[in-house]
GROMACS .gro file of C-alpha atoms in nm:
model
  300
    1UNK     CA    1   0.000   0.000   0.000
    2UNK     CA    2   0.332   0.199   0.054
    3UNK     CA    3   0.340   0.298  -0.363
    4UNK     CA    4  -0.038   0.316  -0.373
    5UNK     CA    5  -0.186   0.706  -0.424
    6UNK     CA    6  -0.540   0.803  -0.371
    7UNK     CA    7  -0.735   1.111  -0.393
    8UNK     CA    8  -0.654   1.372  -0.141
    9UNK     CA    9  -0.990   1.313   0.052
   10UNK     CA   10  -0.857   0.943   0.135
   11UNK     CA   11  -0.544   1.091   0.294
   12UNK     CA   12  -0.472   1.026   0.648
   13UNK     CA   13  -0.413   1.384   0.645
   14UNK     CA   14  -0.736   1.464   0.523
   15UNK     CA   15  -0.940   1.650   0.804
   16UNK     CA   16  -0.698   1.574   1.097
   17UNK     CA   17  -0.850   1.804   1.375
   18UNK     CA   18  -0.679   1.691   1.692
   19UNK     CA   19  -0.340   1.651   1.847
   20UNK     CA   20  -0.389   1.309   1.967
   21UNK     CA   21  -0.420   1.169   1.603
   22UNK     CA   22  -0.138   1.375   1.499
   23UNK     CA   23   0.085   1.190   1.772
   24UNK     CA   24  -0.074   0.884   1.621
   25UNK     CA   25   0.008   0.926   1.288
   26UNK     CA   26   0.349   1.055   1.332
   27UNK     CA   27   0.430   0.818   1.576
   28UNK     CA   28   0.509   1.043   1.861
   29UNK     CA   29   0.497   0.968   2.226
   30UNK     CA   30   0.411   1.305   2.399
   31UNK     CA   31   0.272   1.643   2.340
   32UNK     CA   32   0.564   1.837   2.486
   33UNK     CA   33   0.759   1.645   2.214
   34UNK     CA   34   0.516   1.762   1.944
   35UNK     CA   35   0.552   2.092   2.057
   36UNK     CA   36   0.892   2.088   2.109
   37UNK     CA   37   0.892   2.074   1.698
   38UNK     CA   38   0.769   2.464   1.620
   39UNK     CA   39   1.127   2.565   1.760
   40UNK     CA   40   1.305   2.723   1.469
   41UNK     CA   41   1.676   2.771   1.667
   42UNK     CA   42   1.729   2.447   1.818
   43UNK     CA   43   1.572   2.192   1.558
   44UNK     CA   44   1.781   2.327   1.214
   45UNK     CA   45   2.147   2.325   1.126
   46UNK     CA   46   2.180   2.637   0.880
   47UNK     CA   47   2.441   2.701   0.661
   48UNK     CA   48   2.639   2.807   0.329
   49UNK     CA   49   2.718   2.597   0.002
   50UNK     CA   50   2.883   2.657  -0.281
   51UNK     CA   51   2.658   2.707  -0.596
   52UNK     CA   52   2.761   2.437  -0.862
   53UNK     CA   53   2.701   2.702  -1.104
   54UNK     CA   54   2.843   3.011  -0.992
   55UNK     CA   55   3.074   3.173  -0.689
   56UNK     CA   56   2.734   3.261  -0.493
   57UNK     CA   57   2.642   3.067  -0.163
   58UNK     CA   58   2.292   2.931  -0.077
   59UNK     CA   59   2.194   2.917   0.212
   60UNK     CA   60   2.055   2.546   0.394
   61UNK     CA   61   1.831   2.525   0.664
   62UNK     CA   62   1.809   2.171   0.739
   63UNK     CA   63   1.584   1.980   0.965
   64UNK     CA   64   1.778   1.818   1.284
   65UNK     CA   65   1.704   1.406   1.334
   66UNK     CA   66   1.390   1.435   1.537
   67UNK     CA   67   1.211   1.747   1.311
   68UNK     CA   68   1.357   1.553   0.965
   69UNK     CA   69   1.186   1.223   1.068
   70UNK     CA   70   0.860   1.399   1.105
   71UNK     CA   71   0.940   1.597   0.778
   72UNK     CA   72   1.037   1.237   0.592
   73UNK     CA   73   0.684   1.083   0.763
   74UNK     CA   74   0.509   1.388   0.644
   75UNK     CA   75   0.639   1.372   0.322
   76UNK     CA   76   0.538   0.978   0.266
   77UNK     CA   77   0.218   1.064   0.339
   78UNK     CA   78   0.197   1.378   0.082
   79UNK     CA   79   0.376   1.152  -0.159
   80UNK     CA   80   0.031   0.932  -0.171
   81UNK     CA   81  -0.114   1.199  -0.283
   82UNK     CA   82  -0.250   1.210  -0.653
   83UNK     CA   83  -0.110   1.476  -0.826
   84UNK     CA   84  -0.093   1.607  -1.216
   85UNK     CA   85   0.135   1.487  -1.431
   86UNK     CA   86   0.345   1.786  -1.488
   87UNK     CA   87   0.448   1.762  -1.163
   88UNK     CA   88   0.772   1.560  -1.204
   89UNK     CA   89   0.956   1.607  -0.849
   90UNK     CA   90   0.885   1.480  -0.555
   91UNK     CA   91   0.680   1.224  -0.668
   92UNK     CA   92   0.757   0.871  -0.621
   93UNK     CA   93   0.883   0.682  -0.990
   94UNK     CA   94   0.941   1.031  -1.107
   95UNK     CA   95   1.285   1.190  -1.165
   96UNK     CA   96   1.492   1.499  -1.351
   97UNK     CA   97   1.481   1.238  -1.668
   98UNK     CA   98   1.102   1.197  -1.675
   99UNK     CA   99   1.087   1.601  -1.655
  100UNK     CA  100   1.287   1.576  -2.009
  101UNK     CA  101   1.121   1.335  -2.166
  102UNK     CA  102   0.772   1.490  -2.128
  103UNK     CA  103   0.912   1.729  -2.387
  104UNK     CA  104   1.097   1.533  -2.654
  105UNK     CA  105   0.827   1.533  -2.925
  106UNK     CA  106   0.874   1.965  -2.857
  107UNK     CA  107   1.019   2.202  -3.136
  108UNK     CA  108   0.985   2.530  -2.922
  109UNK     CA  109   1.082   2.610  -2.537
  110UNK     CA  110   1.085   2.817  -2.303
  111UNK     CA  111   1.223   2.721  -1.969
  112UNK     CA  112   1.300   2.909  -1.677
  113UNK     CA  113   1.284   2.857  -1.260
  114UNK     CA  114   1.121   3.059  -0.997
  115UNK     CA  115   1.394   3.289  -0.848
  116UNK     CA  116   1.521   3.168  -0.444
  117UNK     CA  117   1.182   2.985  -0.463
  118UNK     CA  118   1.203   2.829  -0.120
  119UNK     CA  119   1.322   3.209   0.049
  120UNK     CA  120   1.028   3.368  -0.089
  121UNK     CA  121   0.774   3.102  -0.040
  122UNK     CA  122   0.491   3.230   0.225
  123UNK     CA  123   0.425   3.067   0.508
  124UNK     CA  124   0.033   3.167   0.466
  125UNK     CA  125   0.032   2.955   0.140
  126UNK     CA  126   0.141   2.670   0.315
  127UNK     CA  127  -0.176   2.723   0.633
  128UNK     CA  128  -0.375   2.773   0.338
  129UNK     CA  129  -0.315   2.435   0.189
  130UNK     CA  130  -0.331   2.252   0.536
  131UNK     CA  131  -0.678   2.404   0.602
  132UNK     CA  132  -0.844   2.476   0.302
  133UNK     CA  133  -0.731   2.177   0.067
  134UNK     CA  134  -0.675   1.927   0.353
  135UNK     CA  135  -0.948   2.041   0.580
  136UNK     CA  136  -0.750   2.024   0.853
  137UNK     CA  137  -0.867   2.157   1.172
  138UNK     CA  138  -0.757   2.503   1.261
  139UNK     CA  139  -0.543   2.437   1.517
  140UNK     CA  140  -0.375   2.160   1.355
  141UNK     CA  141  -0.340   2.318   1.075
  142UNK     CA  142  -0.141   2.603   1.250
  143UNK     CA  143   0.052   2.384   1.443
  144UNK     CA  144   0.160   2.171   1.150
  145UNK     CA  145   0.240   2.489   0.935
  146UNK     CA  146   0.528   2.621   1.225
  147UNK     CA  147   0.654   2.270   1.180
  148UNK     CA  148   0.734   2.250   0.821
  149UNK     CA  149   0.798   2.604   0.810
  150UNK     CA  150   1.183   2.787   0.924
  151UNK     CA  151   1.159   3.152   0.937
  152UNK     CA  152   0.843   3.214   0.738
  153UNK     CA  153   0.906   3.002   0.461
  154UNK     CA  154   0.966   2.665   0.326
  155UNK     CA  155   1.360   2.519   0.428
  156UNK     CA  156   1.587   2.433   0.221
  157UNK     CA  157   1.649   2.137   0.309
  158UNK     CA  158   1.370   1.951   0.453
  159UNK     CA  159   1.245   1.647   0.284
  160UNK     CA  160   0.861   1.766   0.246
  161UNK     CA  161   0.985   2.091   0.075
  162UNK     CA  162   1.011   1.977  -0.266
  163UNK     CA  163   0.656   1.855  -0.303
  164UNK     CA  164   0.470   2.145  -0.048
  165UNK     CA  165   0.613   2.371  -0.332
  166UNK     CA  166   0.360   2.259  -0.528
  167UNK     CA  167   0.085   2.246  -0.280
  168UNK     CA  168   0.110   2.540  -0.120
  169UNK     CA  169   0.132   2.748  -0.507
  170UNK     CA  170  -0.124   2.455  -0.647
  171UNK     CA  171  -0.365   2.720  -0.757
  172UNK     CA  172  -0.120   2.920  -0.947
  173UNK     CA  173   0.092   2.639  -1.128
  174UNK     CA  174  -0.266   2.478  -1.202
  175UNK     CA  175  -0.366   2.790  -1.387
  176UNK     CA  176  -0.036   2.869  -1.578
  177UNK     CA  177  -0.071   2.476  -1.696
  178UNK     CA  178  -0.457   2.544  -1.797
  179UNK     CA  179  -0.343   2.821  -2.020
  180UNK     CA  180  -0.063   2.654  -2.122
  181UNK     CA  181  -0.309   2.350  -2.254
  182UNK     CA  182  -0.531   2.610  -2.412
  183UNK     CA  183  -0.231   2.756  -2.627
  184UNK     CA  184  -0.107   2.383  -2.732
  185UNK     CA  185   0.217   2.382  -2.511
  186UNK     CA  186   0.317   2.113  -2.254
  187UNK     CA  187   0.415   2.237  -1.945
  188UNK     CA  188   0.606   2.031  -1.643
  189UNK     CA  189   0.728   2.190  -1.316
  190UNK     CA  190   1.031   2.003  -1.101
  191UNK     CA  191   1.022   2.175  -0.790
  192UNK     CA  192   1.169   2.571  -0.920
  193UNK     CA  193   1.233   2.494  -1.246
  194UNK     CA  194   0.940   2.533  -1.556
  195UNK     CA  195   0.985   2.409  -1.867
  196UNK     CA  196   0.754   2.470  -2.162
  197UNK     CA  197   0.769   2.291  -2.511
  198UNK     CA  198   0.523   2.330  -2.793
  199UNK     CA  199   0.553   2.238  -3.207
  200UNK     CA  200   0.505   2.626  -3.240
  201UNK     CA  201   0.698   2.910  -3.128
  202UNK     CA  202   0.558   2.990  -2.825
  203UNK     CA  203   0.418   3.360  -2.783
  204UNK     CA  204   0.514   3.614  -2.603
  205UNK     CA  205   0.175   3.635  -2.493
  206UNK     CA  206   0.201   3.330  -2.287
  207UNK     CA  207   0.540   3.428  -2.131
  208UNK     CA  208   0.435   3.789  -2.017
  209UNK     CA  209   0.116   3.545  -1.831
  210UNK     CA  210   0.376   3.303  -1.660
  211UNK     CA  211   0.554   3.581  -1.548
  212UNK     CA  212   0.269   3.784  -1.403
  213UNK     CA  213   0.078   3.505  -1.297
  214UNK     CA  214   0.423   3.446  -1.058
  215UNK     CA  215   0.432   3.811  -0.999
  216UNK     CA  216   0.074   3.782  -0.854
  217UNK     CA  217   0.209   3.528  -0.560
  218UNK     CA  218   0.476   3.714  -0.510
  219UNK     CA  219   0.698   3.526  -0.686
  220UNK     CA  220   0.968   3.631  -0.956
  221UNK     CA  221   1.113   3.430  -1.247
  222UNK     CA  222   1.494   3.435  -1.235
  223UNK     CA  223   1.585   3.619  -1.541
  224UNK     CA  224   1.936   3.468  -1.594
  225UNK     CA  225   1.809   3.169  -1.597
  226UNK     CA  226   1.527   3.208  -1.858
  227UNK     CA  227   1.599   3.088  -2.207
  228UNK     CA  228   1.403   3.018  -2.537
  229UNK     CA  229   1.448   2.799  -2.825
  230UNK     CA  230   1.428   2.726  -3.162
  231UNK     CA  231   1.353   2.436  -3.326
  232UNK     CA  232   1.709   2.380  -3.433
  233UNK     CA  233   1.856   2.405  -3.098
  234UNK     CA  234   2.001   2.186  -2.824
  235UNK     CA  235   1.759   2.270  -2.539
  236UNK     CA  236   1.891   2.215  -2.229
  237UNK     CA  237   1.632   2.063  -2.004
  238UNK     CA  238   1.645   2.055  -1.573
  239UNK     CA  239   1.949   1.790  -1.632
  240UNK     CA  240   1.889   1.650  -1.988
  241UNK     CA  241   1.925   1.796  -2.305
  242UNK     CA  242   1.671   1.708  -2.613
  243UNK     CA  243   1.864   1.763  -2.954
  244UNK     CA  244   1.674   1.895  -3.264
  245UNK     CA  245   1.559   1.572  -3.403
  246UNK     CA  246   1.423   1.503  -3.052
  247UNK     CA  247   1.641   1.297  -2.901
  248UNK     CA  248   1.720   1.272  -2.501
  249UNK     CA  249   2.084   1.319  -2.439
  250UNK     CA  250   2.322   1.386  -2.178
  251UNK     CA  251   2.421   1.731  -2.075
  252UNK     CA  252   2.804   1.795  -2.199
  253UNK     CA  253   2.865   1.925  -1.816
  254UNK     CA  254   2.815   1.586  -1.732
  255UNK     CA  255   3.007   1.420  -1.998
  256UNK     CA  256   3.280   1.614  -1.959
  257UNK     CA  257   3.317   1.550  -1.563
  258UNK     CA  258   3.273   1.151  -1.675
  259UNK     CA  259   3.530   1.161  -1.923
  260UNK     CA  260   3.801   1.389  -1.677
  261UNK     CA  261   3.767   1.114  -1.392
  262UNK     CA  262   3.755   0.835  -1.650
  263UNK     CA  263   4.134   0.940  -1.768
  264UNK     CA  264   4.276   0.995  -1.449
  265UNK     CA  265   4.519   0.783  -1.320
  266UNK     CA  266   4.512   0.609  -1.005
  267UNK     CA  267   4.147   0.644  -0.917
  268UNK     CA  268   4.069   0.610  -0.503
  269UNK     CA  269   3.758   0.396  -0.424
  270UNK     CA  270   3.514   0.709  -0.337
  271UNK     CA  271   3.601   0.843  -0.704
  272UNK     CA  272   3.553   0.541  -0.829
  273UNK     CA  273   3.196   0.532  -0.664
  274UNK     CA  274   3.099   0.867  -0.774
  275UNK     CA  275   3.195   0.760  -1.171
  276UNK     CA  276   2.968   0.508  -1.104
  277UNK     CA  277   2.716   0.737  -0.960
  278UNK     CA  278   2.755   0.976  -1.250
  279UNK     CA  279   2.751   0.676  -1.524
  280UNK     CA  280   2.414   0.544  -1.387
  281UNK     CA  281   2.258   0.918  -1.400
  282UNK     CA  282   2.371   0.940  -1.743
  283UNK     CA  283   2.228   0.590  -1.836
  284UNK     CA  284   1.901   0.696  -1.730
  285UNK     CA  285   1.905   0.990  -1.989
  286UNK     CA  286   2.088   0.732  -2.281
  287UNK     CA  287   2.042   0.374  -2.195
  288UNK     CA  288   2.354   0.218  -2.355
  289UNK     CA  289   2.595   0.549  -2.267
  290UNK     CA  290   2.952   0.446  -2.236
  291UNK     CA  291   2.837   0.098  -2.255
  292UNK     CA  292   3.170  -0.100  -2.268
  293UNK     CA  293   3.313   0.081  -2.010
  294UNK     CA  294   3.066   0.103  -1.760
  295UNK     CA  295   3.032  -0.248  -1.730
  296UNK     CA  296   3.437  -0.254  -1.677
  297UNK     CA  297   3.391   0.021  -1.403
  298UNK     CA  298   3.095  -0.160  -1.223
  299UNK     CA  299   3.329  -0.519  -1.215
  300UNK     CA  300   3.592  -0.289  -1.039
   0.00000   0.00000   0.00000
């Protein structure tokens, strides 16, 4: 029943109104533990990493043990959720791959992400899904929004994050997809990142709506990361890239850090591990990638 999902009114989520079936169902012992929970300073490790992509930091605020198992248990039971299909993260079977593949019959796209999406996510979005979608009691539904919230907004690095990002903006991505249906262009969302494909060049139109639509939440699309293309581009995809005659390939920044740890001599076991690591990713993308020598590399 673990892989089953259901319609949100058979969650065991759905109209929780007091504290004594919230211990149940997150298998905690005592209220003061429960409460203990809200408590921003003592239950998250914050801190800096480097951006893979530029010299700027980003922050983490990540759940300690106790507040990350009830994030993970929360989590399992969103996960059972039913959800649209342009939703690609979060879910369970669904990865960066499947986000890439929904578009490789596209000519057209126009991808961006939602700028520090997790910062400037509202805490009042996430009440608002708890109570109004969830029918949770108030209360609960208060409680349970100071728990999977740090400092006003979803963290960083909790496990529920990725798929509350969706739940608590459900009414705007829903809409953007709608008109993006009504205009003939496919639309998928993995957690910050959108990514729009059509067999048209998609207007202008449409991109001033995402943008506004956003605007309207306050939310803002992150300019330098906003691209179009033609139909005789290489799109690049959240991790995959989709050639012109619509084929699903893997990103050169990926082949290129394969092919640098490949030729190096000497390899220790952890880099051997993380060749293997990024082999498998790319054989999810192309199926027989570096076929020969990933089965050397995987008898080593």
């Amino acid at each position: 029943m673990e892989n089953k999902t259901y319609n949100i009114e058979n969650s065991p989520l759905y109209g929780l109104n007091s504290r004594k079936k919230l211990l149940d169902l997150f298998y905690i012992s005592s209220y003061k533990k429960l409460d203990s929970l809200v408590l921003d300073e003592s239950n998250y490790k914050v801190y800096n990493i480097q951006n893979k992509n530029n010299d700027k930091k980003r922050k983490i605020e990540e759940p300690k043990e106790i507040l990350k198992n009830f994030h993970k248990r929360f989590n399992s039971l969103l996960q059972r959720i039913e959800v649209p299909e342009f939703v690609k993260a979060g879910r369970k079977g669904s990865c960066y791959v499947d986000n890439g593949k929904a578009h490789i019959d596209g000519k057209y796209f126009y991808c961006s992400d939602v700028e520090k999406f997790f910062p400037s996510s509202r805490k009042k979005n996430v009440f608002q899904f708890l109570f109004f979608d969830l029918k949770m009691g108030h209360d609960i539904a208060s409680l349970l929004t100071n728990i999977l919230t740090y400092d006003n907004h979803l963290p960083t690095g909790a496990p529920s994050s990725q798929l509350l990002t969706y739940w608590a903006y459900r009414k705007t991505f829903n809409d953007i997809h709608k008109k993006a249906l009504s205009m003939g262009i496919t639309m998928t969302l993995f957690v910050d990142d959108l990514t729009f494909s059509s067999l048209k060049p998609i207007p202008k139109e449409f991109k001033m709506y995402v943008i506004s639509r956003l605007k309207s939440e306050g939310l803002t699309i992150n300019k330098s990361k906003t691209k179009s293309y033609k139909k005789n581009q290489y799109k690049k995809t959240t991790g995959t890239v989709i050639s012109p005659d619509n084929k699903l390939l893997v990103p050169n920044k990926l082949q290129y850090k394969i092919f640098k740890l490949k030729n190096k001599d000497n390899k220790s076991t952890k880099e051997i591990m993380s060749l293997r690591g990024m082999l498998n990713s790319a054989r999810q993308i192309q199926k027989n990638f570096m076929d020969s020598y990933y089965k050397k590399i995987m008898r080593a």
